[in-house]
Short mmCIF file of C-alpha atoms in Angstrom, two decimals:
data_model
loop_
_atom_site.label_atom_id
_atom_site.label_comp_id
_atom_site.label_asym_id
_atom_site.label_seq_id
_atom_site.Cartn_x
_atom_site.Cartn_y
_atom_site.Cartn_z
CA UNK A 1 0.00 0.00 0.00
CA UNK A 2 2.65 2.64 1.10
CA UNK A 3 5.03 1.31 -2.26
CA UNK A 4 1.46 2.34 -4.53
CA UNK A 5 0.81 5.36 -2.55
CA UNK A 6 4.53 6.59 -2.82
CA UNK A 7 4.42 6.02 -6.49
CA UNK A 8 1.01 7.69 -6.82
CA UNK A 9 2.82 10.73 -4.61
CA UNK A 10 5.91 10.61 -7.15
CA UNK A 11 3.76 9.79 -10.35
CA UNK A 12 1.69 13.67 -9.41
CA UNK A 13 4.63 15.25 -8.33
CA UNK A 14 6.29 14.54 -12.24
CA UNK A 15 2.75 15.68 -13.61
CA UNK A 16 2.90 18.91 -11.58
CA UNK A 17 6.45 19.63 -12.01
CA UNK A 18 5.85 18.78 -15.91
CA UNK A 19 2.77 21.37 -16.87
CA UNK A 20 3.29 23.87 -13.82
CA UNK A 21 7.26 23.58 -14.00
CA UNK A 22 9.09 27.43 -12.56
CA UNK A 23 6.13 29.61 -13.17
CA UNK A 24 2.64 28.07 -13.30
CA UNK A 25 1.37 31.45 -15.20
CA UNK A 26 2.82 29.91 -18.48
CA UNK A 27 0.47 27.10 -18.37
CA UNK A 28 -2.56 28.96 -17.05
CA UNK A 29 -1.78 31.64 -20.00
CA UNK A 30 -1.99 28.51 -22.68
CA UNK A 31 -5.10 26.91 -20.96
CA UNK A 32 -7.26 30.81 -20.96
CA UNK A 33 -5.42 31.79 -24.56
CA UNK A 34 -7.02 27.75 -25.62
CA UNK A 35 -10.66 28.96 -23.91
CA UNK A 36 -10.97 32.20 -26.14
CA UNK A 37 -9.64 30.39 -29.01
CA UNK A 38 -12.28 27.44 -28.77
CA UNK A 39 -15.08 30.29 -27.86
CA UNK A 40 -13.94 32.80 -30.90
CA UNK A 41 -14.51 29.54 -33.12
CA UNK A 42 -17.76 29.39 -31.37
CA UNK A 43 -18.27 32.59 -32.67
CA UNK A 44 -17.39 32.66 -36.18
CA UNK A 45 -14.09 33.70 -35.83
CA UNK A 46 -10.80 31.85 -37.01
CA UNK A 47 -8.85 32.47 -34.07
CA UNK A 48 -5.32 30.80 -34.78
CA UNK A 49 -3.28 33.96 -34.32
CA UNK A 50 -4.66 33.79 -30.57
CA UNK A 51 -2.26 31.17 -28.86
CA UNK A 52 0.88 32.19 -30.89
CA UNK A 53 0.57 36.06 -29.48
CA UNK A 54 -0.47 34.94 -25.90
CA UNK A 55 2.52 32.31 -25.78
CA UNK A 56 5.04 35.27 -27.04
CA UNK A 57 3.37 37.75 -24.03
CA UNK A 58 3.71 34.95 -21.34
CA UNK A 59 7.13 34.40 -22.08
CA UNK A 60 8.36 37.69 -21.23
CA UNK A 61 6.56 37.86 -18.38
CA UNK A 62 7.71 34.72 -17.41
CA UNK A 63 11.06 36.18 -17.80
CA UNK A 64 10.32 39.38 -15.96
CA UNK A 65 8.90 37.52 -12.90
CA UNK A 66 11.94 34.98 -12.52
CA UNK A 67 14.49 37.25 -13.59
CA UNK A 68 13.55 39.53 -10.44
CA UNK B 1 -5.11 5.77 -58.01
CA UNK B 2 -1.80 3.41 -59.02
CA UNK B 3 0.56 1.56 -56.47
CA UNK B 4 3.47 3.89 -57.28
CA UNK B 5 1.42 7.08 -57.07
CA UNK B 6 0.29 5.76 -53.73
CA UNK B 7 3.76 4.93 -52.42
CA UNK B 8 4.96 8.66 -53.75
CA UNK B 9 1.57 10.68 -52.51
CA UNK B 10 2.38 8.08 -49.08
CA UNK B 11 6.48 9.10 -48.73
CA UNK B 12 6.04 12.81 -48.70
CA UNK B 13 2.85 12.94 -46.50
CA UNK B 14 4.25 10.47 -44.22
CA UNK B 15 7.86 12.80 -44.36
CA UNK B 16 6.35 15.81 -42.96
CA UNK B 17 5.33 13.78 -39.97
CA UNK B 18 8.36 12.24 -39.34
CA UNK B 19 10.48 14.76 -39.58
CA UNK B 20 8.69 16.52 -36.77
CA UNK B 21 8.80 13.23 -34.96
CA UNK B 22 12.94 13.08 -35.50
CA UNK B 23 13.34 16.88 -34.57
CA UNK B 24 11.65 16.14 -31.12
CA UNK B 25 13.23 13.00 -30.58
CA UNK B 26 17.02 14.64 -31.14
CA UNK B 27 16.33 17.42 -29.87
CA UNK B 28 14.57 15.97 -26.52
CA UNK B 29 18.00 13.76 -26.54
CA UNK B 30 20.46 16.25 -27.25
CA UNK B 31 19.20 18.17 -23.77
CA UNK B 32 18.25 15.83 -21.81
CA UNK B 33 20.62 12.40 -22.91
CA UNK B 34 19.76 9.64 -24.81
CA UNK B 35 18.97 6.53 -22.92
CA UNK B 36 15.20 7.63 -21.21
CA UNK B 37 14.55 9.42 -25.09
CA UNK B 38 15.40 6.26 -26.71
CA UNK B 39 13.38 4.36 -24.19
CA UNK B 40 10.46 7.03 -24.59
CA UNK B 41 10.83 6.95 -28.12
CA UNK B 42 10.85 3.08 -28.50
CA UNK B 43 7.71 2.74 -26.10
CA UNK B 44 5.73 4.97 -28.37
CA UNK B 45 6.53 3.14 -31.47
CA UNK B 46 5.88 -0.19 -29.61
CA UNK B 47 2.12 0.91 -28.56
CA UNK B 48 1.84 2.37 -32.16
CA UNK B 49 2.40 -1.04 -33.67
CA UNK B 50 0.10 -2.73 -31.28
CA UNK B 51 -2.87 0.03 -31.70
CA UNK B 52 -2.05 -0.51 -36.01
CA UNK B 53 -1.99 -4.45 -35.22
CA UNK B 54 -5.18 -4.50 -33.22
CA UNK B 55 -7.36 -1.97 -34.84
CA UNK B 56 -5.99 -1.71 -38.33
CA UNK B 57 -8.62 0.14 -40.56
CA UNK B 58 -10.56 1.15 -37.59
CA UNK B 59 -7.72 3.56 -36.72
CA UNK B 60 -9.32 6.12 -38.44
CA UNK B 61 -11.96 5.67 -35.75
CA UNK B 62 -9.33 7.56 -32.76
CA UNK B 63 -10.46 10.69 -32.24
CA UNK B 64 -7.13 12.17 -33.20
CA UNK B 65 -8.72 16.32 -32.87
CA UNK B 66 -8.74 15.62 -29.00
CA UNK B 67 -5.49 13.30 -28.95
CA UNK B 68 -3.67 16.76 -31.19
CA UNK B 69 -4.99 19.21 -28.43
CA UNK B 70 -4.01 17.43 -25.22
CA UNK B 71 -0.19 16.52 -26.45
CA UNK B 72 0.06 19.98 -28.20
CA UNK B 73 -0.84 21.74 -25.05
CA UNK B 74 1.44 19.59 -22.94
CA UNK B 75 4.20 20.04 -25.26
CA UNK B 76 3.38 23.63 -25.86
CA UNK B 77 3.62 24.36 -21.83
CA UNK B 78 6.49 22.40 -21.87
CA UNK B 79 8.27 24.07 -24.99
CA UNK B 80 7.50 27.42 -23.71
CA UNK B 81 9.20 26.45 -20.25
CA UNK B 82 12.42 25.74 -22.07
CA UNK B 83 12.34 28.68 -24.21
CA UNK B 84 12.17 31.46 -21.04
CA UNK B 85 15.27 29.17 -19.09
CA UNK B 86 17.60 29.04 -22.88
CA UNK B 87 16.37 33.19 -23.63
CA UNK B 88 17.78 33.47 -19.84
CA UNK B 89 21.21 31.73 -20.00
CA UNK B 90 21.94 33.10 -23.51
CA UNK B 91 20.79 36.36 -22.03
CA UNK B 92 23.43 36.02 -18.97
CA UNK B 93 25.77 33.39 -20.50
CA UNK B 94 25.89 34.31 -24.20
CA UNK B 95 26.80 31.58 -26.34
CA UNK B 96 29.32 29.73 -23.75
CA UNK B 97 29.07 25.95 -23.08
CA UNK B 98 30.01 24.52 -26.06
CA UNK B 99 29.30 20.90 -26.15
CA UNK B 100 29.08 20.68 -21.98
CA UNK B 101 26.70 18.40 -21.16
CA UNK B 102 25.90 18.57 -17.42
CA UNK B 103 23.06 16.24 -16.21
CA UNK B 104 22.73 18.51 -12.71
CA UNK B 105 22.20 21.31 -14.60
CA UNK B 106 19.02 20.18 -16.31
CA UNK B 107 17.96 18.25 -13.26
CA UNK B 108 18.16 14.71 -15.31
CA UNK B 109 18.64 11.83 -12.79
CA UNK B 110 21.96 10.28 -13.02
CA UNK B 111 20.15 6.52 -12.68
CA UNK B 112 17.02 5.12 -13.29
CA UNK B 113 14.41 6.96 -16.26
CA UNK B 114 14.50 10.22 -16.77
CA UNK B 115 10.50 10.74 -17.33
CA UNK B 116 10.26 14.10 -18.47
CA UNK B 117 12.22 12.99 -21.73
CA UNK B 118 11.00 9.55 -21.86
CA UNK B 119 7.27 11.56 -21.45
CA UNK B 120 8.20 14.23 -24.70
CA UNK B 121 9.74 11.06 -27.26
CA UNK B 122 7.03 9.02 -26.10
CA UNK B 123 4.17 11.70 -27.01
CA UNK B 124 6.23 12.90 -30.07
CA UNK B 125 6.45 9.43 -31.54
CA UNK B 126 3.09 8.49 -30.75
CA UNK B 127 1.02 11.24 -32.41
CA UNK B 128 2.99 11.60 -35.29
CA UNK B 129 3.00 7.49 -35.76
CA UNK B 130 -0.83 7.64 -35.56
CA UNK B 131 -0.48 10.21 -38.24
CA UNK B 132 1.38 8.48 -40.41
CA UNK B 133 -0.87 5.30 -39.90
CA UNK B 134 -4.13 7.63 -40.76
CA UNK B 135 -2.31 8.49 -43.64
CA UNK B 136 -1.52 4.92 -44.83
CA UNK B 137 -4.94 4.17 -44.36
CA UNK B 138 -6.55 6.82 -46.26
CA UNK B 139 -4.56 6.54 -49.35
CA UNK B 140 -3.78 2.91 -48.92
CA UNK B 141 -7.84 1.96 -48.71
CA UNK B 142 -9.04 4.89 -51.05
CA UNK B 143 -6.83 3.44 -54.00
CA UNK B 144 -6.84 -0.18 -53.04
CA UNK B 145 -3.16 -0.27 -52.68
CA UNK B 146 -2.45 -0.54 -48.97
CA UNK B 147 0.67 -2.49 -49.27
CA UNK B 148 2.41 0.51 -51.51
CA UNK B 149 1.07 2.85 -48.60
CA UNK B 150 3.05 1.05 -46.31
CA UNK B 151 5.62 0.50 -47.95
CA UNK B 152 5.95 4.67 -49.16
CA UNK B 153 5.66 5.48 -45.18
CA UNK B 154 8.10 2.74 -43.90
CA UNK B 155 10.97 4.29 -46.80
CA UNK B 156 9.86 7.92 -45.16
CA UNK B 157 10.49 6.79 -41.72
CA UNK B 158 13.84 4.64 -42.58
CA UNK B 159 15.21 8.02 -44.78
CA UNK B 160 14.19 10.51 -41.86
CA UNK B 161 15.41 8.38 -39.20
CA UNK B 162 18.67 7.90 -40.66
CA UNK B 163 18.99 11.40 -41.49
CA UNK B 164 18.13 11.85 -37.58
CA UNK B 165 20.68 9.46 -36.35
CA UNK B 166 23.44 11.33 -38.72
CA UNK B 167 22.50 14.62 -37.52
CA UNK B 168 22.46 13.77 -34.34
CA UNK B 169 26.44 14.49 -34.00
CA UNK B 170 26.25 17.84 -35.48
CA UNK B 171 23.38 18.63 -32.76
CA UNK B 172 25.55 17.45 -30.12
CA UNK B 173 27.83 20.37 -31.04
CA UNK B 174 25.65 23.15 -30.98
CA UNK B 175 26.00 25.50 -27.76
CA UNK B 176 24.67 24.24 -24.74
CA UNK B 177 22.53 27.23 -23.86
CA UNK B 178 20.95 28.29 -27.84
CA UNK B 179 20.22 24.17 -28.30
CA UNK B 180 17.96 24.89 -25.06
CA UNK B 181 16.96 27.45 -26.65
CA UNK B 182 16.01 26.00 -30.24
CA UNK B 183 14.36 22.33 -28.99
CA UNK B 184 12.28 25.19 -26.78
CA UNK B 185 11.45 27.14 -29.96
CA UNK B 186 10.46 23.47 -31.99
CA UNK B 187 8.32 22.31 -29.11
CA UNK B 188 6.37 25.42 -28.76
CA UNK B 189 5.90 25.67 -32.29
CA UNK B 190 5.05 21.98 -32.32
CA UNK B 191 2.72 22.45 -29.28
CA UNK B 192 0.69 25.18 -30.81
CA UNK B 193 0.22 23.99 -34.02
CA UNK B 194 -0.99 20.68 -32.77
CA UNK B 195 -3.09 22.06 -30.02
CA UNK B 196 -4.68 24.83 -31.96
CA UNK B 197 -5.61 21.99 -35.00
CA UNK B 198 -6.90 19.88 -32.01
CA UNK B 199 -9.82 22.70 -31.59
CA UNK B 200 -10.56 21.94 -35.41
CA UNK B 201 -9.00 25.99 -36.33
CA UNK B 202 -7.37 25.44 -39.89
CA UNK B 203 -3.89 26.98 -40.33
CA UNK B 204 -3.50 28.99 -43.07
CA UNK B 205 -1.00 27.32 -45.14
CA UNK B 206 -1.89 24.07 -43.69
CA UNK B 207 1.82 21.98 -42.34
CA UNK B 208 3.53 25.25 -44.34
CA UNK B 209 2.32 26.87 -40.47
CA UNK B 210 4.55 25.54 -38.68
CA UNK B 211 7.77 27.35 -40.16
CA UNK B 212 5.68 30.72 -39.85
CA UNK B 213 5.64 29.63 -35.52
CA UNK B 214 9.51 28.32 -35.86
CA UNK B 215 10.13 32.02 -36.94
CA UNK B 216 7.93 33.96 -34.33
CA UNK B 217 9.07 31.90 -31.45
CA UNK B 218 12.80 32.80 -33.25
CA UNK B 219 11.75 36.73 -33.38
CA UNK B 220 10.30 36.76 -29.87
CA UNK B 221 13.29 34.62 -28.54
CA UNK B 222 16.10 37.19 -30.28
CA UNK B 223 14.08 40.36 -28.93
CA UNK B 224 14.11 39.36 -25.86
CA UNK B 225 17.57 37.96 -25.15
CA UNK B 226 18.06 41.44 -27.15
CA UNK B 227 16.37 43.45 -24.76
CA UNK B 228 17.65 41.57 -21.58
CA UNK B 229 21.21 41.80 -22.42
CA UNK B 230 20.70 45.93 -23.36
CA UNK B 231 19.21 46.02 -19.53
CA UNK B 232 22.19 43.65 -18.16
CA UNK B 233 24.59 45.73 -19.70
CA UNK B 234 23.31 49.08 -18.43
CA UNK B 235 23.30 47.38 -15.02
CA UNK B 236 27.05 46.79 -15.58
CA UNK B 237 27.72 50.14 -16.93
CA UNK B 238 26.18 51.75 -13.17
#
């Protein structure tokens, strides 16, 4: 029981480190610029240039924040 | 449609995937070492030949919209991760660190797997492979020549691969810091392209899309290191 629940622990803690990594506002930047994306297709709208422009902003305030 | 125009329509389609699947794969291994991206890599192929094996024509059946959206995101978070750390150590380092290799700088464990690039071949190899196999299916079953499908993807993926496995020493000597900072630049370009298709938004060009990300994530990643090393330097200067 303890070996499963220490490889659950270790199996989350990869996952977490993986998508949330130095600064989690780099993957909670992709996941809202993904939202308005899917809703502007709702809408009519060919959204591609979206994700591309959002990814470029995060990164330099990713940069900015752990640069400080 | 004739065997040989299946196997040549096959090659190139099937080429644009695997290329994207080799530049992951050595670039995932040039950072992080070889043995846990080989292992990733091999794994992915493995449940890619059991998934063509088992389902066969009913591949086409995957919902491959929602498989493109989930790894592009994951690789897109990741890409973009790598991209701020290599725009920071060019930034501060320049373009020192030729060929080093350090596996505590990157965090890789010294034993045992190294998931995060077993995790990147593994999803790189995977999608790509089911690609490919959509594509041998579609032309292979459309034109009644499946075995000329096959065989026009296997050449694509024995050419590319090779090409990959030669290339893989000139890789080796790029810069330390800017080969963090170009597999960061792939994989975000990767990422986004595959994630934004995986909402069912066309890219205007189609595959051609993906060298118009390459060279944003490029132009973003050169303004920035420009504009940090302008600040660092005026911080030297006081």
């Amino acid at each position: 029981m303890t070996l499963v629940l220490r490889w659950l622990r270790a199996f989350g803690r990869f996952w977490y480190d993986f998508v949330v990594g130095d600064d989690w506002t780099v993957a909670a930047t992709v996941v809202v610029a993904l939202l308005a994306t899917w809703l502007l297709r709702g809408a009519g709208m060919s959204a591609w240039w979206l994700l591309p422009a959002a990814a470029g902003a995060v990164v330099g305030l990713s940069l900015r924040r752990t640069m400080r | 449609v004739s065997g040989s125009s299946a196997f040549v329509v096959t090659f190139l389609a099937a080429a644009v995937e695997v290329i994207e699947m080799v530049i992951i794969v050595v670039g995932v291994g040039s950072i992080r070492g070889w043995r846990s991206t080989w292992l990733g890599a091999g794994t992915g192929l493995a449940v890619l030949a059991v998934l063509v094996l088992v389902f066969g024509a009913a591949l086409r059946a995957v919902p491959i919209s929602a498989l493109r959206l989930v790894i592009g995101t994951l690789l897109l978070i990741f890409g973009l991760q790598w991209l701020v750390k290599g725009i920071r150590r060019v930034s501060v380092n320049g373009l020192r660190g030729m060929g080093e290799r350090s596996a505590t700088a990157e965090n890789v464990p010294v034993s045992g797997v190294d998931w995060t690039a077993f995790v990147l071949s593994f999803k790189g190899v995977l999608l790509e492979g089911l690609e490919v196999a959509f594509i041998v299916v579609s032309v292979g079953l459309a034109g009644q020549t499946l075995g000329s499908a096959v065989l026009g993807a296997v050449a694509a993926f024995v050419v590319l691969a090779g090409a990959g496995l030669l290339a893989r020493g000139l890789v080796q000597r790029i810069p330390r810091s800017a080969l963090q900072l170009i597999v960061g630049t792939l994989l975000s370009s990767f990422g986004t392209f595959w994630s934004v298709q995986g909402l069912g938004i066309a890219w205007p060009g189609n595959d051609l899309a993906i060298l118009g990300l390459i060279g944003w994530y490029v132009l973003t990643a050169a303004a920035y290191v420009a504009m940090l090393r302008s600040g660092l330097a005026k911080k030297v200067q006081r």
